[in-house]
Protein backbone atom coordinates (compact mmCIF):
# COMPACT_ATOMS: atom_id res chain seq x y z
CA UNK A 1 0.00 0.00 0.00
CA UNK A 2 2.94 2.35 0.70
CA UNK A 3 4.17 1.87 -2.87
CA UNK A 4 0.72 2.73 -4.23
CA UNK A 5 0.47 5.83 -2.01
CA UNK A 6 3.90 7.05 -3.12
CA UNK A 7 3.05 6.49 -6.77
CA UNK A 8 -0.20 8.44 -6.42
CA UNK A 9 1.58 11.22 -4.52
CA UNK A 10 4.23 11.53 -7.26
CA UNK A 11 1.52 11.62 -9.93
CA UNK A 12 -0.44 14.26 -8.04
CA UNK A 13 2.67 16.41 -7.69
CA UNK A 14 4.54 15.95 -10.95
CA UNK A 15 1.81 15.11 -13.44
CA UNK A 16 -1.18 17.01 -12.08
CA UNK A 17 0.66 19.86 -10.30
CA UNK A 18 -1.14 19.37 -6.98
CA UNK A 19 0.38 20.58 -3.72
CA UNK A 20 0.82 17.32 -1.81
CA UNK A 21 1.83 19.21 1.34
CA UNK A 22 -1.77 20.48 1.50
CA UNK A 23 -3.62 18.32 4.03
CA UNK A 24 -6.75 18.29 1.84
CA UNK A 25 -4.77 16.73 -1.03
CA UNK A 26 -3.18 14.21 1.34
CA UNK A 27 -6.58 13.25 2.72
CA UNK A 28 -7.88 12.67 -0.83
CA UNK A 29 -4.86 10.54 -1.74
CA UNK A 30 -5.20 8.41 1.38
CA UNK A 31 -8.95 8.02 1.00
CA UNK A 32 -8.30 6.88 -2.58
CA UNK A 33 -6.62 3.85 -0.97
CA UNK A 34 -9.77 3.08 1.03
CA UNK A 35 -8.37 4.42 4.31
CA UNK A 36 -9.53 7.15 6.70
CA UNK A 37 -7.50 10.04 5.31
CA UNK A 38 -8.55 12.60 7.90
CA UNK A 39 -7.54 10.35 10.80
CA UNK A 40 -4.18 9.38 9.26
CA UNK A 41 -3.21 12.97 8.43
CA UNK A 42 -4.10 14.03 12.00
CA UNK A 43 -2.00 11.18 13.43
CA UNK A 44 0.95 12.11 11.22
CA UNK A 45 0.78 15.70 12.47
CA UNK A 46 0.54 14.65 16.14
CA UNK A 47 3.38 14.70 18.67
CA UNK A 48 3.82 10.94 18.23
CA UNK A 49 3.94 11.34 14.46
CA UNK A 50 6.67 13.97 14.77
CA UNK A 51 8.58 11.74 17.22
CA UNK A 52 8.46 8.81 14.79
CA UNK A 53 9.68 11.05 11.96
CA UNK A 54 12.59 12.20 14.14
CA UNK A 55 13.44 8.54 14.84
CA UNK A 56 13.52 7.92 11.08
CA UNK A 57 15.93 10.85 10.63
CA UNK A 58 18.15 9.42 13.40
CA UNK A 59 18.13 6.00 11.73
CA UNK A 60 19.11 7.66 8.46
CA UNK A 61 22.06 9.29 10.20
CA UNK A 62 23.08 6.05 11.93
CA UNK A 63 23.07 4.20 8.61
CA UNK A 64 25.23 6.88 7.02
CA UNK A 65 22.70 7.97 4.42
CA UNK A 66 24.15 11.04 2.73
CA UNK A 67 22.50 11.09 -0.70
CA UNK A 68 19.29 10.31 -2.51
CA UNK A 69 18.42 7.67 -3.26
CA UNK A 70 20.28 5.46 -0.82
CA UNK A 71 19.53 1.77 -1.08
CA UNK A 72 20.74 -0.49 1.73
CA UNK A 73 20.57 -4.23 1.08
CA UNK A 74 21.15 -6.59 4.02
CA UNK A 75 21.02 -10.39 4.01
CA UNK A 76 19.93 -12.67 6.87
CA UNK A 77 23.50 -12.86 8.18
CA UNK A 78 23.61 -9.07 8.57
CA UNK A 79 26.00 -8.56 5.67
CA UNK A 80 25.07 -5.62 3.51
CA UNK A 81 25.86 -3.13 0.84
CA UNK A 82 24.91 0.51 0.43
CA UNK A 83 24.30 2.06 -3.00
CA UNK A 84 24.11 5.85 -3.06
CA UNK A 85 22.78 8.00 -5.89
CA UNK A 86 20.97 7.25 -9.10
CA UNK A 87 22.59 4.18 -10.63
CA UNK A 88 22.13 1.87 -13.57
CA UNK A 89 19.97 -1.22 -13.13
CA UNK A 90 23.06 -3.45 -13.36
CA UNK A 91 24.52 -1.78 -10.26
CA UNK A 92 21.52 -2.91 -8.22
CA UNK A 93 21.76 -6.42 -9.65
CA UNK A 94 25.45 -6.58 -8.67
CA UNK A 95 24.53 -5.34 -5.18
CA UNK A 96 21.96 -8.09 -4.78
CA UNK A 97 24.45 -10.66 -6.03
CA UNK A 98 26.93 -9.50 -3.38
CA UNK A 99 24.49 -9.88 -0.47
CA UNK A 100 22.81 -13.01 -1.86
CA UNK A 101 25.72 -14.87 -3.52
CA UNK A 102 24.18 -18.33 -3.10
CA UNK A 103 20.81 -17.34 -4.58
CA UNK A 104 20.22 -17.29 -8.30
CA UNK A 105 18.45 -14.03 -9.06
CA UNK A 106 15.45 -14.43 -11.35
CA UNK A 107 13.58 -11.44 -12.71
CA UNK A 108 9.83 -11.44 -12.33
CA UNK A 109 7.75 -12.05 -15.41
CA UNK A 110 6.49 -8.79 -16.88
CA UNK A 111 2.75 -8.65 -16.19
CA UNK A 112 0.23 -8.41 -18.99
CA UNK A 113 -0.57 -4.77 -19.79
CA UNK A 114 -4.25 -5.26 -18.89
CA UNK A 115 -3.35 -6.75 -15.49
CA UNK A 116 -0.88 -3.97 -14.74
CA UNK A 117 -3.39 -1.27 -15.67
CA UNK A 118 -5.97 -2.89 -13.36
CA UNK A 119 -3.39 -2.87 -10.56
CA UNK A 120 -2.08 0.67 -11.08
CA UNK A 121 -5.23 2.38 -12.49
CA UNK A 122 -3.06 4.82 -14.45
CA UNK A 123 0.00 4.24 -16.65
CA UNK A 124 1.91 6.85 -18.60
CA UNK A 125 3.02 6.08 -22.14
CA UNK A 126 6.68 6.33 -21.09
CA UNK A 127 6.14 3.66 -18.43
CA UNK A 128 4.65 1.35 -21.05
CA UNK A 129 7.60 2.03 -23.39
CA UNK A 130 10.18 1.14 -20.77
CA UNK A 131 8.39 -1.82 -19.23
CA UNK A 132 7.54 -3.52 -22.52
CA UNK A 133 10.65 -2.37 -24.42
CA UNK A 134 8.74 -0.40 -27.03
CA UNK A 135 9.47 2.62 -29.15
CA UNK A 136 7.28 5.64 -28.47
CA UNK A 137 5.49 5.15 -31.78
CA UNK A 138 4.57 1.55 -30.88
CA UNK A 139 2.71 2.23 -27.64
CA UNK A 140 -0.67 3.04 -29.23
CA UNK A 141 -0.83 -0.11 -31.34
CA UNK A 142 0.47 -2.16 -28.39
CA UNK A 143 -2.36 -0.82 -26.21
CA UNK A 144 -4.94 -1.59 -28.90
CA UNK A 145 -3.64 -5.15 -29.17
CA UNK A 146 -3.35 -5.78 -25.41
CA UNK A 147 -6.44 -4.01 -24.08
CA UNK A 148 -10.14 -4.23 -24.85
CA UNK A 149 -11.26 -0.87 -26.27
CA UNK A 150 -14.23 -0.68 -23.89
CA UNK A 151 -11.98 -1.15 -20.84
CA UNK A 152 -9.63 1.83 -21.07
CA UNK A 153 -9.32 5.49 -21.94
CA UNK A 154 -6.42 7.49 -23.32
CA UNK A 155 -5.78 10.94 -21.87
CA UNK A 156 -3.10 13.49 -22.64
CA UNK A 157 -1.20 15.71 -20.26
CA UNK A 158 1.41 18.13 -21.59
CA UNK A 159 1.92 16.02 -24.70
CA UNK A 160 2.25 12.72 -22.82
CA UNK A 161 -0.46 10.10 -23.21
CA UNK A 162 -1.60 8.09 -20.23
CA UNK A 163 -3.99 5.19 -19.88
CA UNK A 164 -6.73 4.70 -17.31
CA UNK A 165 -9.47 2.16 -16.81
CA UNK A 166 -12.99 3.19 -17.72
CA UNK A 167 -15.17 3.40 -14.66
CSV table of C-alpha atoms in Angstrom, one decimal:
chain,number,residue,atom,x,y,z
A,1,UNK,CA,0.0,0.0,0.0
A,2,UNK,CA,2.9,2.3,0.7
A,3,UNK,CA,4.2,1.9,-2.9
A,4,UNK,CA,0.7,2.7,-4.2
A,5,UNK,CA,0.5,5.8,-2.0
A,6,UNK,CA,3.9,7.1,-3.1
A,7,UNK,CA,3.0,6.5,-6.8
A,8,UNK,CA,-0.2,8.4,-6.4
A,9,UNK,CA,1.6,11.2,-4.5
A,10,UNK,CA,4.2,11.5,-7.3
A,11,UNK,CA,1.5,11.6,-9.9
A,12,UNK,CA,-0.4,14.3,-8.0
A,13,UNK,CA,2.7,16.4,-7.7
A,14,UNK,CA,4.5,15.9,-10.9
A,15,UNK,CA,1.8,15.1,-13.4
A,16,UNK,CA,-1.2,17.0,-12.1
A,17,UNK,CA,0.7,19.9,-10.3
A,18,UNK,CA,-1.1,19.4,-7.0
A,19,UNK,CA,0.4,20.6,-3.7
A,20,UNK,CA,0.8,17.3,-1.8
A,21,UNK,CA,1.8,19.2,1.3
A,22,UNK,CA,-1.8,20.5,1.5
A,23,UNK,CA,-3.6,18.3,4.0
A,24,UNK,CA,-6.8,18.3,1.8
A,25,UNK,CA,-4.8,16.7,-1.0
A,26,UNK,CA,-3.2,14.2,1.3
A,27,UNK,CA,-6.6,13.2,2.7
A,28,UNK,CA,-7.9,12.7,-0.8
A,29,UNK,CA,-4.9,10.5,-1.7
A,30,UNK,CA,-5.2,8.4,1.4
A,31,UNK,CA,-8.9,8.0,1.0
A,32,UNK,CA,-8.3,6.9,-2.6
A,33,UNK,CA,-6.6,3.9,-1.0
A,34,UNK,CA,-9.8,3.1,1.0
A,35,UNK,CA,-8.4,4.4,4.3
A,36,UNK,CA,-9.5,7.1,6.7
A,37,UNK,CA,-7.5,10.0,5.3
A,38,UNK,CA,-8.5,12.6,7.9
A,39,UNK,CA,-7.5,10.4,10.8
A,40,UNK,CA,-4.2,9.4,9.3
A,41,UNK,CA,-3.2,13.0,8.4
A,42,UNK,CA,-4.1,14.0,12.0
A,43,UNK,CA,-2.0,11.2,13.4
A,44,UNK,CA,1.0,12.1,11.2
A,45,UNK,CA,0.8,15.7,12.5
A,46,UNK,CA,0.5,14.6,16.1
A,47,UNK,CA,3.4,14.7,18.7
A,48,UNK,CA,3.8,10.9,18.2
A,49,UNK,CA,3.9,11.3,14.5
A,50,UNK,CA,6.7,14.0,14.8
A,51,UNK,CA,8.6,11.7,17.2
A,52,UNK,CA,8.5,8.8,14.8
A,53,UNK,CA,9.7,11.0,12.0
A,54,UNK,CA,12.6,12.2,14.1
A,55,UNK,CA,13.4,8.5,14.8
A,56,UNK,CA,13.5,7.9,11.1
A,57,UNK,CA,15.9,10.8,10.6
A,58,UNK,CA,18.2,9.4,13.4
A,59,UNK,CA,18.1,6.0,11.7
A,60,UNK,CA,19.1,7.7,8.5
A,61,UNK,CA,22.1,9.3,10.2
A,62,UNK,CA,23.1,6.1,11.9
A,63,UNK,CA,23.1,4.2,8.6
A,64,UNK,CA,25.2,6.9,7.0
A,65,UNK,CA,22.7,8.0,4.4
A,66,UNK,CA,24.1,11.0,2.7
A,67,UNK,CA,22.5,11.1,-0.7
A,68,UNK,CA,19.3,10.3,-2.5
A,69,UNK,CA,18.4,7.7,-3.3
A,70,UNK,CA,20.3,5.5,-0.8
A,71,UNK,CA,19.5,1.8,-1.1
A,72,UNK,CA,20.7,-0.5,1.7
A,73,UNK,CA,20.6,-4.2,1.1
A,74,UNK,CA,21.2,-6.6,4.0
A,75,UNK,CA,21.0,-10.4,4.0
A,76,UNK,CA,19.9,-12.7,6.9
A,77,UNK,CA,23.5,-12.9,8.2
A,78,UNK,CA,23.6,-9.1,8.6
A,79,UNK,CA,26.0,-8.6,5.7
A,80,UNK,CA,25.1,-5.6,3.5
A,81,UNK,CA,25.9,-3.1,0.8
A,82,UNK,CA,24.9,0.5,0.4
A,83,UNK,CA,24.3,2.1,-3.0
A,84,UNK,CA,24.1,5.8,-3.1
A,85,UNK,CA,22.8,8.0,-5.9
A,86,UNK,CA,21.0,7.2,-9.1
A,87,UNK,CA,22.6,4.2,-10.6
A,88,UNK,CA,22.1,1.9,-13.6
A,89,UNK,CA,20.0,-1.2,-13.1
A,90,UNK,CA,23.1,-3.5,-13.4
A,91,UNK,CA,24.5,-1.8,-10.3
A,92,UNK,CA,21.5,-2.9,-8.2
A,93,UNK,CA,21.8,-6.4,-9.7
A,94,UNK,CA,25.4,-6.6,-8.7
A,95,UNK,CA,24.5,-5.3,-5.2
A,96,UNK,CA,22.0,-8.1,-4.8
A,97,UNK,CA,24.5,-10.7,-6.0
A,98,UNK,CA,26.9,-9.5,-3.4
A,99,UNK,CA,24.5,-9.9,-0.5
A,100,UNK,CA,22.8,-13.0,-1.9
A,101,UNK,CA,25.7,-14.9,-3.5
A,102,UNK,CA,24.2,-18.3,-3.1
A,103,UNK,CA,20.8,-17.3,-4.6
A,104,UNK,CA,20.2,-17.3,-8.3
A,105,UNK,CA,18.4,-14.0,-9.1
A,106,UNK,CA,15.5,-14.4,-11.3
A,107,UNK,CA,13.6,-11.4,-12.7
A,108,UNK,CA,9.8,-11.4,-12.3
A,109,UNK,CA,7.8,-12.1,-15.4
A,110,UNK,CA,6.5,-8.8,-16.9
A,111,UNK,CA,2.7,-8.6,-16.2
A,112,UNK,CA,0.2,-8.4,-19.0
A,113,UNK,CA,-0.6,-4.8,-19.8
A,114,UNK,CA,-4.3,-5.3,-18.9
A,115,UNK,CA,-3.3,-6.7,-15.5
A,116,UNK,CA,-0.9,-4.0,-14.7
A,117,UNK,CA,-3.4,-1.3,-15.7
A,118,UNK,CA,-6.0,-2.9,-13.4
A,119,UNK,CA,-3.4,-2.9,-10.6
A,120,UNK,CA,-2.1,0.7,-11.1
A,121,UNK,CA,-5.2,2.4,-12.5
A,122,UNK,CA,-3.1,4.8,-14.4
A,123,UNK,CA,0.0,4.2,-16.7
A,124,UNK,CA,1.9,6.9,-18.6
A,125,UNK,CA,3.0,6.1,-22.1
A,126,UNK,CA,6.7,6.3,-21.1
A,127,UNK,CA,6.1,3.7,-18.4
A,128,UNK,CA,4.6,1.3,-21.0
A,129,UNK,CA,7.6,2.0,-23.4
A,130,UNK,CA,10.2,1.1,-20.8
A,131,UNK,CA,8.4,-1.8,-19.2
A,132,UNK,CA,7.5,-3.5,-22.5
A,133,UNK,CA,10.7,-2.4,-24.4
A,134,UNK,CA,8.7,-0.4,-27.0
A,135,UNK,CA,9.5,2.6,-29.2
A,136,UNK,CA,7.3,5.6,-28.5
A,137,UNK,CA,5.5,5.1,-31.8
A,138,UNK,CA,4.6,1.5,-30.9
A,139,UNK,CA,2.7,2.2,-27.6
A,140,UNK,CA,-0.7,3.0,-29.2
A,141,UNK,CA,-0.8,-0.1,-31.3
A,142,UNK,CA,0.5,-2.2,-28.4
A,143,UNK,CA,-2.4,-0.8,-26.2
A,144,UNK,CA,-4.9,-1.6,-28.9
A,145,UNK,CA,-3.6,-5.1,-29.2
A,146,UNK,CA,-3.4,-5.8,-25.4
A,147,UNK,CA,-6.4,-4.0,-24.1
A,148,UNK,CA,-10.1,-4.2,-24.9
A,149,UNK,CA,-11.3,-0.9,-26.3
A,150,UNK,CA,-14.2,-0.7,-23.9
A,151,UNK,CA,-12.0,-1.1,-20.8
A,152,UNK,CA,-9.6,1.8,-21.1
A,153,UNK,CA,-9.3,5.5,-21.9
A,154,UNK,CA,-6.4,7.5,-23.3
A,155,UNK,CA,-5.8,10.9,-21.9
A,156,UNK,CA,-3.1,13.5,-22.6
A,157,UNK,CA,-1.2,15.7,-20.3
A,158,UNK,CA,1.4,18.1,-21.6
A,159,UNK,CA,1.9,16.0,-24.7
A,160,UNK,CA,2.3,12.7,-22.8
A,161,UNK,CA,-0.5,10.1,-23.2
A,162,UNK,CA,-1.6,8.1,-20.2
A,163,UNK,CA,-4.0,5.2,-19.9
A,164,UNK,CA,-6.7,4.7,-17.3
A,165,UNK,CA,-9.5,2.2,-16.8
A,166,UNK,CA,-13.0,3.2,-17.7
A,167,UNK,CA,-15.2,3.4,-14.7
